[in-house]
Coordinates of C-alpha atoms in Angstrom, one line a residue:
M1 CA 8.3 -15.1 -21.7
A2 CA 12.0 -14.7 -22.4
T3 CA 13.9 -13.3 -19.4
E4 CA 17.4 -13.2 -20.9
G5 CA 19.2 -10.1 -19.7
L6 CA 17.3 -9.7 -16.4
V7 CA 19.6 -9.3 -13.5
P8 CA 18.6 -11.5 -10.5
I9 CA 17.3 -9.2 -7.8
T10 CA 19.4 -10.0 -4.7
R11 CA 20.5 -8.3 -1.6
A12 CA 24.1 -8.1 -3.0
Y13 CA 22.8 -6.4 -6.1
L14 CA 20.8 -3.9 -4.1
A15 CA 23.9 -3.2 -1.9
R16 CA 25.8 -2.0 -4.9
Y17 CA 22.9 0.3 -5.8
Y18 CA 22.6 1.6 -2.2
D19 CA 26.4 2.5 -2.3
K20 CA 25.4 5.3 -4.6
Y21 CA 22.9 6.7 -2.0
P22 CA 24.7 7.3 1.3
L23 CA 22.3 8.7 3.9
P24 CA 23.6 12.0 5.4
P25 CA 24.2 11.6 9.2
L26 CA 21.7 13.0 11.6
P27 CA 22.8 16.0 13.8
E28 CA 24.1 14.9 17.2
A29 CA 21.4 17.1 18.7
V30 CA 18.8 14.4 17.8
T31 CA 20.3 12.0 20.3
D32 CA 21.1 14.7 22.8
L33 CA 17.6 16.2 22.9
A34 CA 16.0 12.8 23.3
A35 CA 18.2 12.2 26.3
R36 CA 17.5 15.6 27.8
L37 CA 13.7 15.2 27.4
R38 CA 13.9 11.7 29.1
G39 CA 15.9 13.3 31.9
L40 CA 13.4 16.1 32.4
S41 CA 10.6 13.5 32.5
R42 CA 12.4 11.6 35.2
G43 CA 12.8 14.8 37.2
L44 CA 9.1 15.4 37.2
A45 CA 8.6 12.1 39.1
A46 CA 9.5 14.1 42.2
V47 CA 6.4 16.3 41.7
A48 CA 4.0 13.4 41.6
P49 CA 4.6 9.6 41.3
I50 CA 4.8 8.1 37.9
T51 CA 1.6 6.4 36.9
P52 CA 1.5 2.9 35.3
D53 CA 0.7 4.4 31.9
E54 CA 3.6 6.8 32.2
E55 CA 5.9 4.0 33.2
L56 CA 5.0 2.1 30.1
L57 CA 5.7 5.3 28.0
E58 CA 9.1 5.6 29.7
Q59 CA 10.0 2.0 29.0
E60 CA 9.1 2.4 25.4
A61 CA 11.1 5.7 25.1
S62 CA 14.1 4.0 26.6
G63 CA 13.8 0.7 24.7
I64 CA 15.0 -0.5 21.3
P65 CA 12.8 0.5 18.3
A66 CA 11.4 -2.1 15.9
H67 CA 13.7 -3.3 13.2
K68 CA 11.5 -2.9 10.2
I69 CA 11.5 0.5 8.5
D70 CA 7.8 0.5 7.7
E71 CA 6.9 -0.5 11.3
N72 CA 9.0 2.5 12.5
L73 CA 7.1 4.8 10.1
W74 CA 3.8 3.6 11.5
K75 CA 5.2 4.0 15.1
N76 CA 6.2 7.6 14.3
R77 CA 2.8 8.3 12.9
E78 CA 1.1 6.8 16.0
Q79 CA 3.3 9.0 18.3
M80 CA 2.5 12.1 16.3
E81 CA -1.3 11.4 16.7
E82 CA -0.8 10.7 20.4
I83 CA 1.0 14.0 20.9
L84 CA -1.6 16.0 18.9
F85 CA -4.3 14.4 21.2
L86 CA -2.4 15.7 24.2
L87 CA -2.0 19.2 22.7
N88 CA -5.6 19.6 21.7
K89 CA -6.6 22.9 23.3
S90 CA -9.6 21.4 25.0
R91 CA -7.4 18.9 26.8
R92 CA -4.7 21.3 28.0
P93 CA -4.5 21.9 31.8
I94 CA -6.9 24.5 33.2
A95 CA -4.0 26.4 34.8
L96 CA -2.3 26.7 31.4
K97 CA -5.5 27.7 29.5
Q98 CA -6.1 30.5 32.0
M99 CA -2.7 32.1 30.9
S100 CA -2.5 34.1 34.1
T101 CA 1.2 34.8 33.7
P102 CA 3.5 35.7 30.8
E103 CA 5.1 32.3 31.2
D104 CA 1.8 30.6 30.7
T105 CA 1.2 32.6 27.6
E106 CA 4.6 31.8 26.2
T107 CA 4.2 28.1 27.0
F108 CA 0.7 28.0 25.3
S109 CA 2.2 29.7 22.2
V110 CA 5.1 27.2 22.0
L111 CA 2.6 24.3 22.3
D112 CA 0.6 25.8 19.5
D113 CA 3.7 25.9 17.4
V114 CA 4.5 22.3 18.3
E115 CA 1.0 21.3 17.3
T116 CA 1.2 23.0 14.0
K117 CA 4.6 21.4 13.0
L118 CA 3.4 17.9 14.0
K119 CA 0.1 18.3 12.2
D120 CA 2.0 19.2 9.0
M121 CA 4.5 16.4 9.4
L122 CA 1.7 13.9 10.1
K123 CA -0.1 14.9 6.9
K124 CA 3.2 14.5 4.9
L125 CA 3.9 11.1 6.4
E126 CA 0.3 9.9 5.6
Q127 CA 0.8 11.0 1.9
F128 CA 4.2 9.4 1.8
Q129 CA 2.8 6.1 2.9
I130 CA -0.1 6.2 0.5
K131 CA 2.2 7.1 -2.4
N132 CA 4.8 4.4 -1.4
A133 CA 2.1 1.7 -1.2
D134 CA 0.7 2.7 -4.6
N135 CA 4.2 2.7 -6.2
V136 CA 4.8 -0.9 -5.0
F137 CA 1.5 -2.2 -6.2
N138 CA 1.5 -0.4 -9.5
T139 CA 5.1 -1.5 -10.2
V140 CA 4.1 -5.1 -9.6
M141 CA 1.0 -4.7 -11.8
T142 CA 3.2 -3.3 -14.6
Y143 CA 4.4 -6.9 -15.2
M144 CA 1.0 -8.5 -14.9
P145 CA -0.9 -9.4 -18.1
Q146 CA -2.9 -6.4 -19.1
D147 CA -6.2 -8.2 -19.4
F148 CA -8.8 -9.6 -17.0
R149 CA -6.2 -11.1 -14.8
G150 CA -4.7 -7.8 -13.9
T151 CA -8.2 -6.4 -13.5
L152 CA -9.1 -9.1 -11.0
I153 CA -6.0 -8.5 -8.9
R154 CA -6.8 -4.8 -8.8
Q155 CA -10.4 -5.5 -7.9
Q156 CA -9.2 -7.9 -5.1
R157 CA -6.9 -5.1 -3.8
E158 CA -9.8 -2.6 -3.8
R159 CA -12.1 -4.9 -2.0
S160 CA -9.4 -5.8 0.5
E161 CA -8.7 -2.1 1.2
R162 CA -12.4 -1.3 1.7
N163 CA -12.6 -4.2 4.2
K164 CA -9.6 -2.9 6.0
Q165 CA -11.0 0.6 6.3
A166 CA -14.3 -0.9 7.5
E167 CA -12.4 -2.8 10.2
V168 CA -10.7 0.4 11.4
D169 CA -14.0 2.3 11.4
A170 CA -15.7 -0.4 13.5
L171 CA -12.8 -0.3 16.0
V172 CA -13.1 3.5 16.4
S173 CA -16.9 3.3 16.7
A174 CA -16.5 0.7 19.5
G175 CA -14.3 3.2 21.4
G176 CA -10.8 2.0 20.4
G177 CA -8.1 4.5 21.1
I178 CA -5.1 5.6 19.0
R179 CA -2.9 2.8 20.2
D180 CA -5.6 0.2 19.4
R181 CA -6.1 1.7 15.9
Y182 CA -2.4 1.7 15.1
G183 CA -2.1 -1.9 16.4
L184 CA -4.8 -2.8 13.9
L185 CA -3.2 -0.7 11.1
W186 CA 0.1 -2.5 11.5
K187 CA -1.6 -5.9 11.5
Q188 CA -3.2 -4.8 8.2
Q189 CA 0.1 -3.8 6.9
M190 CA 1.5 -7.3 7.6
D191 CA -1.6 -8.7 5.9
R192 CA -0.6 -6.7 2.8
R193 CA 2.8 -8.2 3.0
M194 CA 1.3 -11.6 3.1
Q195 CA -0.8 -10.9 0.1
L196 CA 2.2 -9.7 -1.8
A197 CA 4.1 -12.9 -1.0
Q198 CA 1.0 -14.9 -1.9
L199 CA 0.9 -13.2 -5.3
G200 CA 4.6 -14.1 -5.8
S201 CA 3.9 -17.8 -5.0
A202 CA 0.3 -17.8 -6.3
T203 CA -1.1 -19.1 -3.1
G204 CA -3.7 -18.0 -0.6
V205 CA -6.0 -15.3 -1.9
Y206 CA -4.5 -15.7 -5.4
K207 CA -4.5 -19.4 -5.7
T208 CA -7.4 -19.3 -8.1
L209 CA -5.3 -17.1 -10.4
V210 CA -2.2 -19.3 -10.4
R211 CA -2.7 -20.6 -13.9
Y212 CA -3.6 -17.2 -15.2
L213 CA -0.2 -15.7 -14.4
V214 CA 1.5 -17.1 -17.5
G215 CA 3.8 -14.5 -19.0
V216 CA 5.0 -12.8 -15.8
P217 CA 8.8 -12.9 -15.4
Q218 CA 9.7 -15.5 -12.8
V219 CA 12.4 -13.0 -11.5
L220 CA 9.5 -10.6 -10.5
L221 CA 7.5 -13.3 -8.8
D222 CA 10.6 -14.4 -6.9
F223 CA 11.3 -10.9 -5.8
I224 CA 7.8 -10.0 -4.5
R225 CA 7.8 -13.3 -2.6
Q226 CA 11.1 -12.7 -1.0
I227 CA 11.3 -8.9 -0.7
N228 CA 10.5 -8.7 3.0
D229 CA 12.3 -11.9 4.2
D230 CA 14.5 -11.4 7.3
N231 CA 17.6 -11.7 5.1
G232 CA 16.0 -10.6 1.9
P233 CA 16.5 -7.5 -0.3
M234 CA 14.9 -5.1 2.2
E235 CA 17.2 -6.2 5.0
E236 CA 20.0 -4.3 3.1
Q237 CA 17.9 -1.2 3.3
R238 CA 17.1 -1.7 7.0
E239 CA 20.8 -2.0 7.9
R240 CA 21.8 1.0 5.9
Y241 CA 19.0 3.4 6.6
G242 CA 17.3 1.9 9.6
P243 CA 19.5 3.3 12.4
A244 CA 18.7 7.0 11.5
L245 CA 15.0 6.2 11.6
Y246 CA 15.3 4.3 14.9
T247 CA 17.0 7.4 16.4
L248 CA 14.1 9.6 15.2
T249 CA 11.6 7.1 16.6
K250 CA 13.3 7.4 20.0
L251 CA 13.2 11.2 19.8
V252 CA 9.4 11.4 19.1
L253 CA 8.8 8.9 21.9
A254 CA 10.8 11.2 24.2
I255 CA 8.8 14.2 23.0
R256 CA 5.6 12.4 23.7
L257 CA 6.8 11.2 27.2
Y258 CA 7.8 14.7 28.2
I259 CA 4.6 16.4 27.0
H260 CA 2.5 13.8 28.7
I261 CA 4.2 14.0 32.1
S262 CA 4.7 17.8 32.1
L263 CA 1.1 18.6 31.2
A264 CA -0.2 16.1 33.8
R265 CA 1.7 18.0 36.5
Y266 CA 1.2 21.5 35.2
G267 CA -1.0 22.5 38.1
Q268 CA 1.7 21.5 40.5
R269 CA 4.8 22.7 38.6
K270 CA 4.6 24.9 35.5
I271 CA 7.0 24.3 32.7
E272 CA 10.2 26.3 33.0
K273 CA 11.4 28.6 30.2
D274 CA 14.5 26.5 29.5
D275 CA 12.5 23.3 29.5
I276 CA 9.9 24.5 27.0
A277 CA 12.8 25.8 24.8
V278 CA 14.3 22.2 24.8
L279 CA 10.9 20.8 23.8
Q280 CA 10.5 23.4 21.0
Q281 CA 14.0 22.7 19.7
A282 CA 13.4 18.9 19.8
V283 CA 10.2 19.2 17.7
I284 CA 11.9 21.5 15.2
I285 CA 14.8 19.1 14.6
Y286 CA 12.5 16.1 14.7
T287 CA 10.2 17.4 12.0
E288 CA 13.0 18.7 9.8
E289 CA 15.0 15.5 10.0
F290 CA 12.0 13.2 9.6
E291 CA 10.9 15.0 6.5
K292 CA 14.4 14.8 5.1
F293 CA 14.5 11.1 5.8
T294 CA 11.1 10.3 4.1
K295 CA 12.1 12.3 1.0
F296 CA 15.4 10.5 0.9
I297 CA 14.1 7.0 1.4
G298 CA 11.2 7.7 -1.1
E299 CA 13.7 8.6 -3.8
V300 CA 15.9 5.6 -3.0
F301 CA 13.0 3.2 -3.1
V302 CA 11.4 4.6 -6.3
N303 CA 14.7 4.5 -8.2
A304 CA 15.8 1.1 -6.8
P305 CA 16.8 -1.5 -9.5
F306 CA 13.9 -3.8 -8.8
F307 CA 11.7 -1.1 -10.5
I308 CA 13.0 -2.0 -13.9
S309 CA 10.9 -0.9 -16.9
A310 CA 8.3 -3.2 -18.4
E311 CA 10.1 -2.7 -21.7
D312 CA 13.4 -3.9 -20.3
A313 CA 11.6 -6.9 -18.9
G314 CA 10.2 -7.8 -22.4
A315 CA 6.7 -7.2 -21.1
E316 CA 5.3 -6.7 -24.5
S317 CA 5.6 -10.5 -25.2
R318 CA 3.2 -11.3 -22.4
N319 CA 0.3 -10.2 -24.6
N320 CA 0.8 -13.3 -26.8
D321 CA 0.0 -15.9 -24.2
E322 CA -3.1 -18.1 -24.3
Y323 CA -4.8 -16.3 -27.2
K324 CA -6.6 -18.2 -29.8
E325 CA -7.4 -17.3 -33.4
T326 CA -10.3 -18.3 -35.6
I327 CA -11.8 -17.1 -38.9
I328 CA -15.5 -16.4 -38.9
P329 CA -17.0 -16.6 -42.4
A330 CA -19.5 -14.1 -43.6
G331 CA -23.0 -14.9 -42.4
K332 CA -21.7 -17.1 -39.5
T333 CA -21.1 -16.9 -35.8
H334 CA -18.5 -18.3 -33.4
E335 CA -19.5 -19.5 -29.9
V336 CA -17.6 -20.4 -26.8
I337 CA -19.4 -21.9 -23.8
L338 CA -17.9 -21.6 -20.3
S339 CA -19.1 -23.6 -17.4
V340 CA -19.4 -22.0 -13.9
E341 CA -19.7 -24.1 -10.8
A342 CA -19.9 -21.3 -8.2
V343 CA -21.5 -17.9 -7.9
N344 CA -19.1 -14.9 -7.7
S345 CA -17.0 -16.5 -10.4
Y346 CA -15.8 -14.2 -13.2
I347 CA -16.5 -14.5 -16.9
A348 CA -13.8 -12.6 -18.7
W349 CA -12.8 -11.9 -22.3
D350 CA -10.3 -10.1 -24.4
F351 CA -10.6 -10.0 -28.1
C352 CA -9.7 -8.0 -31.3
L353 CA -10.1 -8.4 -35.0
Q354 CA -6.9 -8.9 -37.1
Q355 CA -6.8 -6.4 -39.9
G356 CA -7.5 -7.9 -43.3
A357 CA -5.5 -7.6 -46.5
L358 CA -7.5 -4.5 -47.7
N359 CA -6.7 -2.7 -44.4
M360 CA -10.4 -2.1 -43.9
V361 CA -11.7 -1.1 -40.4
L362 CA -13.8 -4.1 -39.4
D363 CA -16.1 -4.9 -36.5
I364 CA -18.0 -7.9 -35.2
G365 CA -21.1 -8.4 -33.1
F366 CA -20.6 -9.7 -29.6
H367 CA -23.0 -10.7 -26.8
V368 CA -23.1 -13.0 -23.7
E369 CA -26.0 -15.1 -22.5
Y370 CA -26.6 -17.4 -19.6
I371 CA -28.0 -20.9 -20.1
S372 CA -29.7 -22.4 -17.0
P373 CA -29.6 -26.1 -16.3
S374 CA -33.1 -26.3 -17.8
G375 CA -31.9 -24.8 -21.0
E376 CA -33.5 -21.3 -20.5
K377 CA -31.5 -18.5 -22.0
T378 CA -31.0 -15.1 -20.4
L379 CA -29.2 -12.2 -22.1
I380 CA -26.3 -11.0 -19.9
L381 CA -24.4 -8.6 -22.2
P382 CA -26.5 -7.1 -24.9
Y383 CA -25.4 -7.3 -28.6
R384 CA -23.1 -4.7 -29.8
R385 CA -20.5 -4.4 -32.5
Y386 CA -16.8 -4.0 -31.6
E387 CA -13.4 -3.7 -33.3
A388 CA -12.0 -5.0 -29.9
D389 CA -13.1 -5.3 -26.3
Q390 CA -11.9 -6.4 -22.9
G391 CA -14.3 -7.0 -20.0
N392 CA -15.5 -9.2 -17.3
F393 CA -18.5 -9.6 -14.9
C394 CA -19.2 -11.4 -11.7
T395 CA -21.7 -14.3 -12.0
V396 CA -24.8 -14.5 -9.8
S397 CA -25.7 -18.0 -10.9
A398 CA -23.9 -21.3 -11.6
G399 CA -24.4 -22.8 -15.0
S400 CA -23.2 -22.2 -18.6
Y401 CA -22.4 -18.9 -20.1
K402 CA -22.2 -18.6 -23.9
L403 CA -20.0 -15.9 -25.6
V404 CA -21.1 -15.3 -29.2
W405 CA -19.2 -13.4 -31.9
D406 CA -21.6 -12.6 -34.6
N407 CA -20.7 -12.1 -38.3
S408 CA -24.1 -12.9 -39.6
Y409 CA -24.8 -9.4 -40.8
S410 CA -21.8 -9.5 -43.2
S411 CA -22.5 -10.7 -46.7
F412 CA -18.9 -10.6 -48.0
F413 CA -16.3 -10.3 -45.4
K414 CA -14.9 -12.9 -43.1
K415 CA -13.4 -11.9 -39.8
N416 CA -10.1 -13.0 -38.3
L417 CA -10.8 -13.1 -34.6
R418 CA -8.1 -13.2 -31.9
Y419 CA -9.5 -13.9 -28.5
K420 CA -8.9 -15.2 -24.9
V421 CA -11.7 -16.1 -22.5
D422 CA -12.0 -17.9 -19.2
A423 CA -14.2 -18.6 -16.2
V424 CA -12.2 -17.7 -13.0
P425 CA -13.4 -19.2 -9.7
P426 CA -14.3 -16.8 -6.9
V427 CA -11.4 -14.7 -5.6
T428 CA -11.9 -14.4 -1.8
E429 CA -10.0 -13.2 1.2
P430 CA -8.1 -16.0 3.0
A431 CA -9.2 -17.1 6.4
L432 CA -6.9 -15.6 9.0
E433 CA -5.0 -17.8 11.4
P434 CA -6.2 -17.4 15.0

């Protein structure tokens, strides 16, 4: 494929783009409220000693957040779920649920409001992450050949996502907690990164497709291989927009820490009116600013220059690679035999009839049969007449597969067939390093 005119996708190039999208600064209250909540949490240590779990929470709230933007998004999602777990009405302190004083009733109401706001933000974050992942994958797929190769990569992704969900379900069934589940979810996210890099370099899970990626601009393959390098294109985004997200991460950690410690000691010291007001204000600012950030970063990412149009990349020329043409005379057939050495291989085809001089609408018969080592034939795809077709199937037996284009029913018209076929070895998940 010709790639003249494509601008190399580099960190410097993205920097010029990001200059057009300055992130509005966070209110100073974000940092102030996080510090106040951590201070209130330390003050509660005088009521009852800090437990080891609480000490770990305090260390995390006072520490430095992760550098990667998506890791921070997962961390925020995890903290929201942890807070919602604490705020579940069935888990609130008995002294609070009794609402024996107006202060108890007010505290209970504020916690309800906090719960509602975080539930809403959690749902929006989940939707944002799903949409973002789909945007990345679909953009990459825009440049993949629109034939069985793209289909196989999509099928691989679907299988991989089903396996990941089954892994999460198994962990939860075995009693894994929220922290365990998010540890696994982040590991799976890193696996997705690895698969994206493998697609760019045609290794690992995609090694069997390496020779089928002809026609994809090299600039795209280079980009998806390098996008998440420590000093790659995404590092520019981390440096510009990461600090605001890190500050929000510290705020949600402080919110969780305070809720955990204050509810654990509610029977000994009820939450004072001024303190619950600080918590309520912190949650309001956190959810408002976090939603602003996800909307901003989503727009920046979707409109970033590495999402160039397929037309600009000359993607239409990819459809010309590896096709063959043959003329099938009236009353004749054309056959192609593909050898398969392993089960779960794919037999794939893509064909159409070239229009004749008379501009007549033509069709041709097509079927696929399996030939065993002993020579026995089994019909795999029944005979049908097509103007064009694209398809594939997963084999259940090794051996030979014969693809037949049948023009025997025609008495006068030859057919100009343009086609591409192949037998693709099994596409499997890579073995994970211990």
